[in-house]
XYZ file of C-alpha atoms in Angstrom:
701
model
C 35.828 -75.230 -73.357
C 36.568 -76.115 -69.634
C 33.765 -74.258 -67.971
C 31.350 -76.281 -70.408
C 33.455 -79.365 -68.717
C 33.719 -78.090 -65.339
C 29.611 -77.772 -65.378
C 28.841 -80.548 -67.009
C 30.503 -82.262 -63.899
C 28.611 -80.656 -61.725
C 25.276 -81.541 -62.461
C 26.960 -85.225 -62.793
C 27.950 -84.588 -59.118
C 24.255 -83.119 -58.166
C 22.901 -86.323 -60.266
C 25.511 -89.200 -58.879
C 25.027 -87.132 -55.124
C 20.434 -87.151 -55.421
C 20.459 -90.698 -56.540
C 22.461 -92.569 -54.150
C 20.332 -90.459 -51.661
C 17.221 -92.022 -52.721
C 19.384 -95.081 -53.208
C 19.944 -94.258 -49.604
C 16.569 -93.767 -49.049
C 14.966 -97.337 -50.510
C 17.895 -99.125 -48.631
C 16.123 -98.376 -44.971
C 14.318 -100.180 -43.028
C 12.149 -97.162 -41.869
C 10.385 -99.268 -39.198
C 12.963 -100.452 -37.420
C 13.335 -97.217 -36.183
C 9.171 -97.050 -34.770
C 10.507 -98.961 -31.420
C 13.285 -96.432 -30.792
C 11.239 -93.874 -31.194
C 8.080 -95.355 -29.385
C 10.336 -96.021 -25.856
C 12.722 -92.430 -26.609
C 9.078 -90.948 -26.006
C 8.474 -93.071 -23.272
C 11.929 -91.514 -21.380
C 11.062 -88.537 -21.604
C 7.553 -88.828 -21.210
C 6.250 -91.915 -19.343
C 3.876 -92.558 -22.178
C 3.521 -95.115 -24.759
C 3.854 -93.673 -28.716
C 2.226 -96.637 -30.649
C 2.370 -96.583 -34.642
C 0.325 -99.016 -36.125
C 0.031 -98.709 -39.945
C 4.698 -99.418 -41.572
C 6.857 -96.024 -42.407
C 6.040 -95.649 -45.738
C 9.038 -93.958 -48.227
C 7.228 -91.192 -50.782
C 10.398 -90.429 -53.317
C 9.941 -87.220 -54.367
C 12.258 -84.365 -54.878
C 10.955 -83.752 -51.324
C 11.333 -88.180 -49.734
C 8.763 -87.966 -47.052
C 8.875 -90.571 -44.917
C 4.476 -91.362 -44.142
C 2.227 -94.082 -41.026
C -0.932 -94.188 -40.805
C -2.592 -93.940 -37.279
C -0.370 -93.057 -34.208
C -1.645 -92.822 -31.181
C -0.450 -91.308 -27.784
C -1.554 -92.793 -24.462
C -3.687 -90.235 -22.149
C -2.734 -89.964 -18.003
C -3.806 -92.694 -16.195
C -6.698 -90.740 -15.026
C -7.537 -89.197 -18.666
C -11.172 -90.069 -20.136
C -10.280 -91.910 -22.647
C -7.272 -93.574 -23.599
C -5.271 -91.570 -25.999
C -4.116 -87.797 -25.228
C -3.569 -87.655 -29.612
C -4.988 -90.112 -32.107
C -3.619 -89.094 -35.810
C -4.867 -90.644 -39.132
C -1.864 -90.113 -40.855
C 1.865 -88.518 -39.942
C 4.013 -87.513 -41.786
C 7.628 -87.008 -42.333
C 9.916 -84.827 -45.036
C 13.284 -85.924 -45.121
C 16.679 -84.230 -45.570
C 18.725 -85.713 -48.137
C 22.206 -84.284 -47.737
C 22.213 -85.742 -43.876
C 21.220 -89.133 -44.780
C 25.456 -89.211 -47.277
C 26.651 -88.896 -43.587
C 24.594 -91.209 -41.561
C 22.122 -88.596 -40.260
C 18.829 -88.010 -40.233
C 17.003 -84.698 -40.248
C 13.780 -84.033 -40.870
C 12.454 -81.030 -41.839
C 8.582 -81.522 -42.027
C 6.430 -83.457 -39.958
C 3.148 -83.745 -40.972
C 0.022 -84.130 -39.167
C -3.329 -84.642 -39.885
C -6.394 -85.616 -38.604
C -5.756 -85.211 -35.907
C -7.926 -85.290 -32.513
C -6.031 -84.252 -29.345
C -7.677 -83.826 -26.144
C -6.562 -81.770 -23.682
C -7.699 -82.447 -19.712
C -7.443 -82.019 -15.987
C -8.896 -84.160 -12.883
C -10.775 -82.991 -9.989
C -7.495 -81.132 -8.852
C -6.799 -78.592 -12.251
C -4.552 -81.109 -12.953
C -3.746 -81.341 -16.384
C -3.154 -84.926 -18.592
C -0.273 -82.842 -20.607
C 2.307 -82.631 -16.978
C 4.496 -85.771 -17.600
C 5.472 -88.309 -15.257
C 8.591 -89.993 -17.012
C 10.393 -93.339 -15.214
C 12.682 -92.790 -13.406
C 16.378 -91.594 -14.049
C 18.334 -95.299 -13.134
C 15.751 -97.157 -15.226
C 16.032 -94.468 -17.825
C 19.128 -94.714 -18.188
C 19.531 -98.301 -18.479
C 16.319 -98.658 -20.971
C 18.631 -96.151 -22.863
C 21.698 -97.977 -22.445
C 20.034 -100.937 -24.120
C 18.069 -99.442 -27.368
C 20.736 -97.045 -28.749
C 20.176 -99.539 -31.280
C 17.116 -100.109 -33.866
C 15.180 -103.732 -33.126
C 17.067 -105.339 -36.135
C 20.740 -104.628 -34.716
C 23.243 -102.350 -36.799
C 25.181 -99.128 -35.467
C 23.990 -96.704 -32.343
C 21.447 -94.530 -33.708
C 19.729 -90.674 -32.338
C 16.233 -89.909 -32.178
C 15.615 -87.750 -35.845
C 16.276 -83.513 -35.226
C 12.499 -82.008 -36.096
C 12.591 -78.606 -38.261
C 9.231 -77.835 -38.228
C 5.782 -79.212 -37.694
C 2.540 -78.653 -39.289
C -0.799 -79.528 -38.799
C -3.860 -79.981 -40.586
C -7.679 -80.514 -40.748
C -8.095 -81.295 -36.845
C -9.126 -80.608 -34.041
C -8.206 -79.506 -30.184
C -10.709 -80.610 -27.127
C -10.446 -79.084 -24.179
C -11.635 -80.101 -20.701
C -11.847 -79.102 -17.595
C -12.198 -81.330 -14.907
C -13.008 -78.868 -11.687
C -15.563 -77.057 -14.167
C -16.793 -79.903 -16.121
C -16.622 -76.779 -18.886
C -15.890 -78.783 -22.675
C -14.548 -76.873 -25.781
C -13.398 -77.265 -29.255
C -10.887 -75.851 -31.720
C -11.230 -76.849 -35.161
C -7.551 -76.386 -36.741
C -7.251 -75.886 -40.358
C -3.650 -75.207 -39.741
C -0.718 -75.225 -37.684
C 2.981 -74.809 -37.992
C 5.949 -74.173 -36.223
C 9.451 -74.314 -37.178
C 12.908 -74.137 -35.652
C 16.508 -74.546 -36.964
C 17.362 -76.597 -33.625
C 15.589 -78.180 -31.202
C 17.207 -75.400 -29.292
C 15.944 -72.437 -31.386
C 12.997 -70.498 -30.734
C 9.895 -72.024 -32.762
C 7.873 -69.579 -35.162
C 4.326 -70.387 -35.068
C 1.423 -69.976 -36.577
C -2.292 -70.982 -36.396
C -5.656 -70.568 -38.658
C -8.353 -72.623 -37.279
C -11.950 -71.460 -35.502
C -13.702 -71.891 -32.873
C -17.599 -71.734 -32.279
C -17.273 -71.257 -36.178
C -15.718 -68.155 -34.909
C -12.255 -67.489 -37.044
C -8.891 -67.733 -34.849
C -6.122 -67.107 -35.973
C -2.353 -67.023 -33.929
C 1.178 -66.006 -34.713
C 4.884 -65.103 -33.322
C 7.501 -66.904 -31.204
C 7.960 -69.322 -27.934
C 10.635 -70.758 -27.122
C 13.041 -74.369 -27.719
C 11.267 -77.740 -27.580
C 14.822 -78.443 -25.675
C 13.281 -75.853 -23.206
C 9.840 -77.142 -23.262
C 10.589 -80.099 -22.327
C 13.397 -79.093 -20.006
C 10.936 -77.436 -18.473
C 13.199 -74.671 -18.948
C 12.812 -71.113 -18.910
C 10.712 -70.480 -21.834
C 9.756 -66.925 -24.018
C 6.938 -65.916 -25.427
C 6.205 -63.428 -28.223
C 2.646 -64.092 -29.997
C -0.287 -62.168 -30.930
C -4.039 -63.319 -31.791
C -7.206 -62.221 -33.214
C -10.532 -63.699 -31.873
C -13.732 -62.528 -31.345
C -12.742 -59.534 -32.451
C -10.124 -58.835 -29.877
C -6.282 -58.094 -30.793
C -4.268 -60.030 -28.022
C -0.507 -60.148 -27.167
C 1.331 -61.297 -25.154
C 4.949 -60.596 -24.671
C 7.104 -62.411 -22.407
C 9.002 -65.767 -20.249
C 7.352 -68.626 -18.382
C 10.311 -69.624 -15.668
C 8.821 -73.900 -15.942
C 6.050 -74.405 -19.436
C 4.886 -77.645 -18.302
C 4.200 -76.222 -14.588
C 2.752 -73.299 -15.986
C 4.983 -71.707 -13.346
C 6.443 -67.841 -13.163
C 4.864 -66.282 -15.242
C 5.545 -62.620 -16.898
C 3.924 -61.607 -19.764
C 3.290 -58.482 -20.886
C -0.510 -58.773 -22.395
C -2.936 -56.445 -24.416
C -6.635 -56.722 -25.123
C -8.076 -54.747 -27.404
C -11.792 -54.618 -28.766
C -15.304 -53.206 -30.208
C -17.323 -54.658 -28.270
C -17.692 -57.303 -25.146
C -20.198 -58.727 -27.315
C -18.069 -60.245 -30.276
C -16.397 -62.447 -27.667
C -19.263 -64.367 -26.450
C -19.039 -67.570 -28.751
C -15.574 -67.744 -27.579
C -16.426 -67.363 -23.954
C -19.135 -69.023 -23.719
C -20.757 -66.377 -22.143
C -23.948 -64.693 -23.186
C -21.708 -60.416 -22.732
C -23.139 -57.347 -23.251
C -22.427 -55.060 -26.090
C -19.862 -52.964 -24.649
C -16.958 -50.466 -25.716
C -14.737 -49.574 -27.298
C -13.154 -51.630 -24.529
C -8.895 -52.243 -23.774
C -7.285 -54.250 -21.028
C -3.244 -54.333 -20.838
C -1.281 -54.939 -17.685
C 1.694 -57.279 -16.706
C 1.027 -60.342 -15.872
C 2.697 -63.078 -13.307
C 1.919 -65.844 -10.898
C 3.819 -65.984 -8.445
C 2.855 -68.806 -5.332
C 0.499 -69.127 -7.663
C -0.743 -66.106 -6.955
C -2.033 -65.016 -10.722
C -1.170 -60.936 -10.581
C -2.175 -57.923 -12.899
C 0.136 -54.956 -12.340
C 0.016 -52.018 -13.687
C -3.450 -52.344 -15.214
C -5.238 -50.160 -17.347
C -8.433 -51.171 -18.234
C -10.221 -48.427 -20.845
C -13.862 -49.166 -21.411
C -15.663 -46.461 -23.849
C -15.020 -43.093 -21.623
C -13.942 -45.293 -18.379
C -10.356 -45.743 -17.317
C -9.057 -47.598 -14.513
C -5.622 -47.923 -13.634
C -4.164 -50.603 -10.774
C -2.695 -53.413 -9.377
C -5.601 -57.572 -9.207
C -4.398 -60.393 -8.191
C -6.680 -63.753 -8.018
C -5.418 -66.441 -6.043
C -6.263 -69.896 -6.906
C -4.900 -72.232 -4.304
C -7.661 -72.676 -2.164
C -11.721 -73.537 -3.027
C -12.297 -70.667 -4.709
C -10.523 -68.011 -6.207
C -9.337 -64.869 -3.697
C -9.194 -61.206 -5.451
C -6.657 -58.616 -4.373
C -7.205 -55.070 -6.471
C -6.097 -51.612 -5.471
C -7.833 -49.367 -8.501
C -8.113 -45.979 -9.374
C -9.981 -44.188 -12.000
C -10.179 -40.773 -13.699
C -13.497 -41.640 -14.554
C -15.524 -44.106 -14.232
C -19.024 -43.914 -16.101
C -21.440 -46.875 -15.437
C -22.731 -46.186 -18.999
C -20.182 -47.396 -20.574
C -20.568 -50.843 -18.466
C -24.416 -50.592 -19.482
C -26.011 -48.691 -16.347
C -29.134 -46.801 -18.215
C -29.738 -43.225 -16.571
C -32.685 -42.949 -14.353
C -35.878 -42.388 -16.950
C -37.297 -39.564 -15.672
C -34.451 -38.547 -12.557
C -36.284 -42.204 -11.548
C -34.685 -45.876 -10.634
C -33.801 -47.045 -13.886
C -35.531 -49.625 -16.350
C -35.738 -53.460 -13.971
C -34.307 -52.088 -10.754
C -37.691 -49.838 -9.627
C -40.396 -50.563 -7.634
C -42.781 -50.488 -10.044
C -41.825 -53.504 -11.329
C -43.078 -55.887 -8.397
C -46.258 -52.989 -8.098
C -46.983 -54.478 -12.706
C -46.472 -58.275 -11.538
C -48.788 -58.209 -8.159
C -49.560 -55.395 -7.098
C -47.103 -54.136 -4.561
C -44.195 -52.035 -4.722
C -42.096 -53.526 -3.453
C -39.707 -56.888 -5.027
C -40.858 -60.192 -4.490
C -38.008 -61.844 -7.084
C -34.809 -63.041 -5.119
C -31.773 -61.107 -4.859
C -28.912 -62.221 -6.354
C -27.213 -63.284 -2.802
C -26.035 -66.735 -3.841
C -23.044 -64.989 -5.731
C -21.354 -63.779 -3.089
C -19.577 -67.498 -2.736
C -18.313 -67.599 -6.024
C -15.664 -65.947 -4.557
C -13.802 -64.162 -2.042
C -11.837 -60.306 -2.233
C -10.858 -57.794 -1.230
C -10.963 -54.344 -4.053
C -10.415 -50.479 -2.875
C -11.199 -48.390 -5.278
C -10.861 -44.590 -5.593
C -12.410 -42.185 -8.924
C -12.428 -38.828 -9.940
C -15.008 -38.744 -11.015
C -17.643 -41.500 -10.432
C -21.378 -41.049 -12.995
C -24.461 -42.451 -12.843
C -26.129 -40.150 -15.311
C -27.439 -37.545 -14.578
C -25.587 -38.293 -10.981
C -21.519 -37.726 -10.317
C -19.965 -38.236 -7.652
C -16.372 -36.640 -7.095
C -12.951 -38.369 -5.439
C -14.955 -41.678 -4.726
C -13.054 -43.484 -2.699
C -14.791 -46.869 -1.194
C -13.095 -50.682 0.331
C -15.164 -53.601 -0.377
C -14.681 -56.863 1.438
C -16.457 -60.193 0.240
C -14.786 -63.035 2.699
C -17.546 -66.349 3.242
C -19.936 -65.175 1.681
C -20.801 -61.715 3.703
C -20.058 -58.795 1.783
C -18.727 -54.957 3.528
C -19.325 -51.789 2.110
C -17.507 -48.837 3.612
C -15.293 -46.251 3.884
C -17.113 -45.536 1.490
C -17.512 -41.247 0.697
C -17.264 -38.870 -1.841
C -18.015 -35.486 -2.548
C -21.934 -34.824 -4.353
C -24.403 -31.877 -5.108
C -22.114 -29.606 -3.239
C -22.208 -31.329 -0.152
C -20.393 -34.708 1.240
C -21.845 -38.512 0.988
C -20.975 -41.514 3.069
C -21.829 -44.903 3.175
C -21.517 -48.227 4.210
C -23.393 -51.367 4.060
C -23.343 -55.203 4.727
C -24.694 -58.798 3.330
C -24.216 -61.737 4.628
C -24.781 -64.297 1.628
C -24.190 -67.165 3.542
C -27.453 -66.953 5.899
C -30.747 -67.797 5.131
C -32.366 -65.028 5.461
C -29.555 -62.728 4.392
C -29.104 -60.173 7.368
C -28.706 -56.802 5.452
C -27.927 -53.603 6.896
C -27.072 -49.746 5.401
C -25.766 -46.638 6.706
C -26.042 -43.606 4.620
C -25.398 -39.671 6.231
C -25.137 -36.720 3.997
C -24.350 -33.242 4.199
C -25.704 -30.331 2.803
C -26.301 -32.201 -0.780
C -28.599 -30.589 -3.060
C -31.646 -32.294 -2.503
C -31.915 -33.279 -5.990
C -29.025 -34.619 -6.863
C -29.314 -36.196 -3.866
C -33.195 -37.801 -4.755
C -31.417 -38.481 -8.397
C -28.795 -40.264 -6.643
C -31.278 -42.896 -4.168
C -32.911 -43.231 -8.035
C -35.932 -41.418 -6.369
C -37.805 -39.164 -8.811
C -36.802 -35.634 -8.519
C -39.459 -34.041 -6.283
C -37.947 -31.737 -3.950
C -35.016 -29.115 -5.446
C -32.555 -26.862 -4.768
C -32.164 -26.538 -1.226
C -29.716 -28.198 0.584
C -30.270 -31.610 2.481
C -28.994 -33.842 5.695
C -29.742 -37.289 4.744
C -29.258 -40.006 7.210
C -29.889 -43.719 7.610
C -29.682 -45.984 10.085
C -31.565 -49.847 8.579
C -31.386 -53.272 9.278
C -33.336 -56.081 8.164
C -32.624 -59.947 7.063
C -34.640 -61.143 3.832
C -33.984 -62.579 1.040
C -35.847 -60.389 -1.689
C -36.614 -56.474 -0.944
C -40.061 -57.531 0.086
C -39.099 -59.760 2.739
C -35.865 -57.010 3.651
C -38.450 -54.530 4.311
C -42.030 -56.433 6.111
C -38.826 -56.606 8.877
C -36.444 -53.299 8.632
C -35.765 -51.893 11.967
C -33.676 -48.592 11.856
C -34.428 -45.382 11.188
C -34.714 -42.067 8.356
C -33.813 -38.743 8.912
C -34.792 -35.929 6.526
C -33.400 -32.239 6.419
C -33.895 -29.610 3.336
C -33.380 -26.048 3.944
C -34.690 -23.578 1.404
C -35.610 -25.124 -1.766
C -38.985 -25.702 -4.117
C -41.128 -28.319 -4.317
C -42.299 -29.584 -8.252
C -45.764 -28.346 -8.847
C -46.900 -31.430 -11.093
C -46.449 -32.975 -7.290
C -47.718 -30.032 -5.564
C -50.607 -30.422 -7.440
C -52.373 -34.148 -6.693
C -53.294 -32.127 -3.920
C -57.011 -30.096 -5.141
C -56.378 -27.155 -7.181
C -57.599 -24.688 -4.226
C -54.657 -26.515 -2.313
C -52.720 -25.898 -4.418
C -52.793 -22.337 -4.745
C -52.369 -22.839 -1.095
C -48.556 -24.036 -1.288
C -48.343 -22.300 -4.372
C -48.339 -18.912 -3.082
C -44.770 -17.284 -3.899
C -43.966 -19.758 -6.647
C -44.102 -20.524 -10.075
C -43.566 -22.489 -13.342
C -43.065 -25.460 -13.084
C -41.516 -25.046 -8.918
C -42.652 -23.890 -5.766
C -41.200 -22.108 -3.024
C -40.096 -23.778 0.188
C -38.656 -22.700 3.293
C -38.103 -26.020 4.161
C -38.406 -29.575 5.014
C -38.285 -32.642 7.192
C -39.577 -35.919 7.105
C -38.294 -38.414 10.283
C -39.438 -42.259 10.167
C -39.072 -44.997 13.179
C -39.047 -47.998 11.727
C -39.718 -50.987 13.863
C -40.701 -54.904 12.119
C -41.522 -53.766 9.191
C -44.021 -50.814 10.267
C -42.825 -46.773 10.039
C -44.170 -44.165 12.390
C -43.875 -40.432 11.901
C -41.327 -38.597 14.755
C -41.928 -35.599 12.423
C -42.835 -34.451 8.931
C -43.886 -31.134 8.189
C -43.364 -28.736 4.688
C -43.221 -25.102 5.231
C -44.347 -22.610 1.855
C -45.268 -19.416 2.010
C -48.264 -20.202 2.037
C -48.940 -22.997 5.057
C -47.283 -25.044 6.252
C -48.103 -28.842 6.661
C -47.432 -30.977 9.422
C -47.746 -34.672 8.974
C -48.287 -38.161 11.284
C -49.018 -41.605 11.161
C -47.446 -44.565 9.783
C -46.732 -46.993 6.678
C -46.430 -50.832 6.866
C -43.999 -51.602 4.873
C -45.446 -55.366 5.228
C -48.214 -54.912 3.554
C -47.562 -51.072 2.517
C -50.578 -49.929 3.499
C -50.800 -46.346 4.609
C -52.094 -44.616 7.548
C -51.579 -41.099 6.865
C -53.454 -37.233 8.215
C -51.751 -34.202 6.014
C -53.092 -30.900 8.444
C -51.964 -27.876 6.900
C -51.996 -24.256 8.311
C -52.567 -21.182 6.586
C -50.377 -18.276 6.756
C -52.521 -16.146 5.300
C -56.320 -14.580 6.190
C -57.068 -14.785 2.414
C -56.140 -18.099 2.039
C -57.775 -19.991 5.404
C -60.129 -21.607 3.390
C -57.823 -23.555 1.250
C -56.477 -25.471 4.327
C -57.845 -28.725 4.040
C -57.584 -31.442 6.274
C -56.261 -35.102 4.162
C -56.248 -38.316 5.135
C -54.268 -41.086 2.989
C -55.145 -45.105 3.074
C -54.975 -47.776 0.590
C -51.277 -48.764 -0.325
C -48.249 -47.311 -2.047
C -49.174 -48.990 -4.498
C -52.958 -47.812 -5.093
C -53.083 -45.149 -2.411
C -56.398 -43.389 -1.626
C -56.920 -39.995 -0.360
C -60.102 -38.657 1.408
C -60.871 -34.975 3.547
C -60.635 -35.577 7.072
C -64.533 -35.996 7.707
C -64.405 -35.354 11.675
C -61.343 -32.269 11.123
C -63.788 -30.574 8.404
C -67.401 -31.229 10.830
C -65.120 -29.541 14.256
C -63.708 -26.781 11.742
C -60.028 -27.531 12.124
C -57.290 -27.537 10.258
C -55.839 -30.432 11.719
C -51.280 -30.331 11.673
C -50.348 -32.881 9.199
C -47.702 -31.923 5.824
C -50.150 -32.717 3.187
C -50.311 -35.095 0.249
C -47.130 -33.314 -1.162
C -45.239 -34.526 1.587
C -46.890 -38.319 2.326
C -45.421 -37.901 -1.816
C -41.890 -37.415 -0.810
C -42.312 -40.014 1.860
C -43.682 -42.439 -0.478
C -41.610 -41.747 -3.068
C -38.177 -41.890 -0.677
C -38.853 -45.036 0.760
C -40.257 -47.011 -2.128
C -37.294 -45.751 -3.950
C -34.824 -46.044 -2.123
C -35.805 -50.204 -1.668
C -35.952 -50.347 -5.406
C -32.298 -50.336 -5.146
C -31.748 -52.714 -2.937
C -31.815 -50.561 0.309
C -33.649 -48.376 3.033
C -33.040 -45.999 4.741
C -32.804 -43.929 8.517
C -31.879 -40.732 8.982
C -30.795 -38.443 11.888
C -30.354 -35.084 10.251
C -29.070 -31.214 11.582
C -31.043 -28.326 9.811
C -31.113 -25.075 10.774
C -34.923 -23.001 9.607
C -35.021 -20.642 12.914
C -39.105 -19.456 13.328
C -40.646 -21.996 11.890
C -42.405 -25.670 12.386
C -39.564 -27.783 10.517
C -37.244 -26.547 13.911
C -39.875 -28.275 15.894
C -40.580 -31.490 13.613
C -36.718 -31.812 13.968
C -36.887 -32.043 17.718
C -39.471 -34.853 17.690
C -42.339 -32.661 17.610
C -45.349 -31.800 15.235
C -46.826 -28.836 16.401
C -47.675 -26.710 13.908
C -48.716 -23.429 16.081
C -44.709 -21.649 15.644
C -46.282 -20.463 12.693
C -48.240 -18.145 14.480
C -51.700 -18.855 13.039
C -54.928 -19.808 13.932
C -57.093 -23.211 13.124
C -58.936 -22.042 9.633
C -62.684 -22.645 9.150
C -63.672 -25.342 6.404
C -63.774 -23.784 2.971
C -67.042 -24.732 0.922
C -64.467 -27.119 -1.189
C -64.095 -28.957 2.257
C -67.526 -28.534 2.129
C -67.746 -30.498 -0.733
C -65.154 -32.879 -0.422
C -67.678 -33.575 2.848
C -70.759 -34.324 0.970
C -68.522 -36.533 -2.397
C -65.039 -37.246 -1.440
C -64.534 -40.635 -3.981
C -65.718 -38.416 -6.784
C -63.449 -34.916 -6.020
C -60.507 -37.150 -5.709
C -60.918 -40.025 -8.156
C -58.359 -37.810 -10.248
C -56.007 -36.993 -7.270
C -55.495 -41.195 -5.685
C -54.691 -42.137 -9.455
C -51.845 -38.631 -10.066
C -50.791 -40.401 -6.742
C -50.228 -43.436 -7.772
C -48.708 -42.210 -10.969
C -45.721 -40.868 -9.225
C -45.244 -42.907 -6.817
C -41.984 -45.457 -7.486
């Protein structure tokens, strides 16, 4: 029976404690704390907290205090008076501590909160507080330790948990003028004490896209004191998983960041609504690294970036203290495949869709597009980037052991030290664009040595007209303009291409009449014909490209060319003259003139040469097409070229062309007489060459 009596006594005691607690709660006038709370908040932040409604007591197993219409003032420069507006604030109070006169809040609930976080035009946040001077703070604190109604000194309540429900957070960037809104379905933050880590959990949405987060952050005391603030948080947003782990030395000013960051997802497009940008559907992707911000410079060290099959490592930093971001990066890659970054393989060996010169022709009958180049974007940031890559792939071309330096300063972009292995040879390039000037000056240099010619042309986004042979290419041009068309119209420099033994695509060679194709195709078979060598040399002055050496040498003939291409008007003025190497092929050698424009060429026999019975000294439509395709193809990628070459094809006309000559006599052949086909062409060239001109037009980029 004694146990029974003890149990009854214990229950009575518990009931007595609860009753006593409720009695104490009812006896308290909690409105007396409103002024004290507001004053303490003012001391800590320099801002006004207003509790407009009466503090109500809600009796339950967990008694709660509630107040309506709560506001917290904004920074003096803010766009509205309140940083925080709230419909209702509830606080659940612990009973036992009340017996000793202490107020401990088990949980604070904010309902219908409207929170504004914003920066001014200097980037300062409204969450950065400026409390009053220490002297006034001390004086104010001493005189206000008691509630306004009198009584014993008291202290601020201890809060163990905060919950936000059905609220929204508005973010406004005073520099960019961008605004973002996050809807908070629920947010909780709890800690055992003011010096304990805070556990957080968030469930909400941004642009109707779910956002969740959970983890631990530093203590409230550390935050208010602007002291070391640890972070260990994971989040999901826009299909991405995000993890942050580390600390911020001064959380109130976001200084001393030292955080391990990782982000991964299936597609960048899933981030469109979150980022406010239109991102391509690329992925899967991942990014990891150590984020820090010494002296205001945000750094990511030990960076690991993956996009599809591509991977990059290294260090990168962004300095935000100047008028615009300054980016510095030192990156290395095992593989960079441009298809992982949305660059499509070239169609049919030429330039990829959207970058070819034919885009302009489709719009207005011109090859070189007049669309403005995005030079204005060069002023968005400054950058210094060093990149190396074991493999750099732009299907179907692979650059190996690539290295380059990119410098962007005051809207001037410079690419230098671009070197790589390509097609069994070497490929080097440098380029410069000054976007600060109008028209923008541009310069390009290319130096390729002993590269398989098909691979070289594919690298320059030119169709696979030539293949198999080793080629040297040098490009050295300058110009000015804000579109490819403007740049080409005033281009200066030279282009030189020399190729040894290789092949010419028969589909291209058949542009010539069938008899002449047989002349070129002697010794060839299938889809290509053999070449002994090919040379193309052009000097370019104020947009006029003049041939200084144009030779295509095959087993059946040597074809030498002359003339010019007006890059401003795109008009052609080329003369092609084949010379047969074999007597039985002499009647097939028909001199040809190419006129019209690059987008719509016209091909006619050289009437004067035929009348004199001479098979002139020209390279033929085949080589003319090569030159035009090369120029248009390179221009279609935003560059144009000039080259100095060295090649050795002893005893054939290509050697003479390399030395600036156009003498086809090196073949040892005599002028051929007009063939019956030539006579027919002279009588009716339009009908005979109607299909030829159409085919040539289709083969031009």
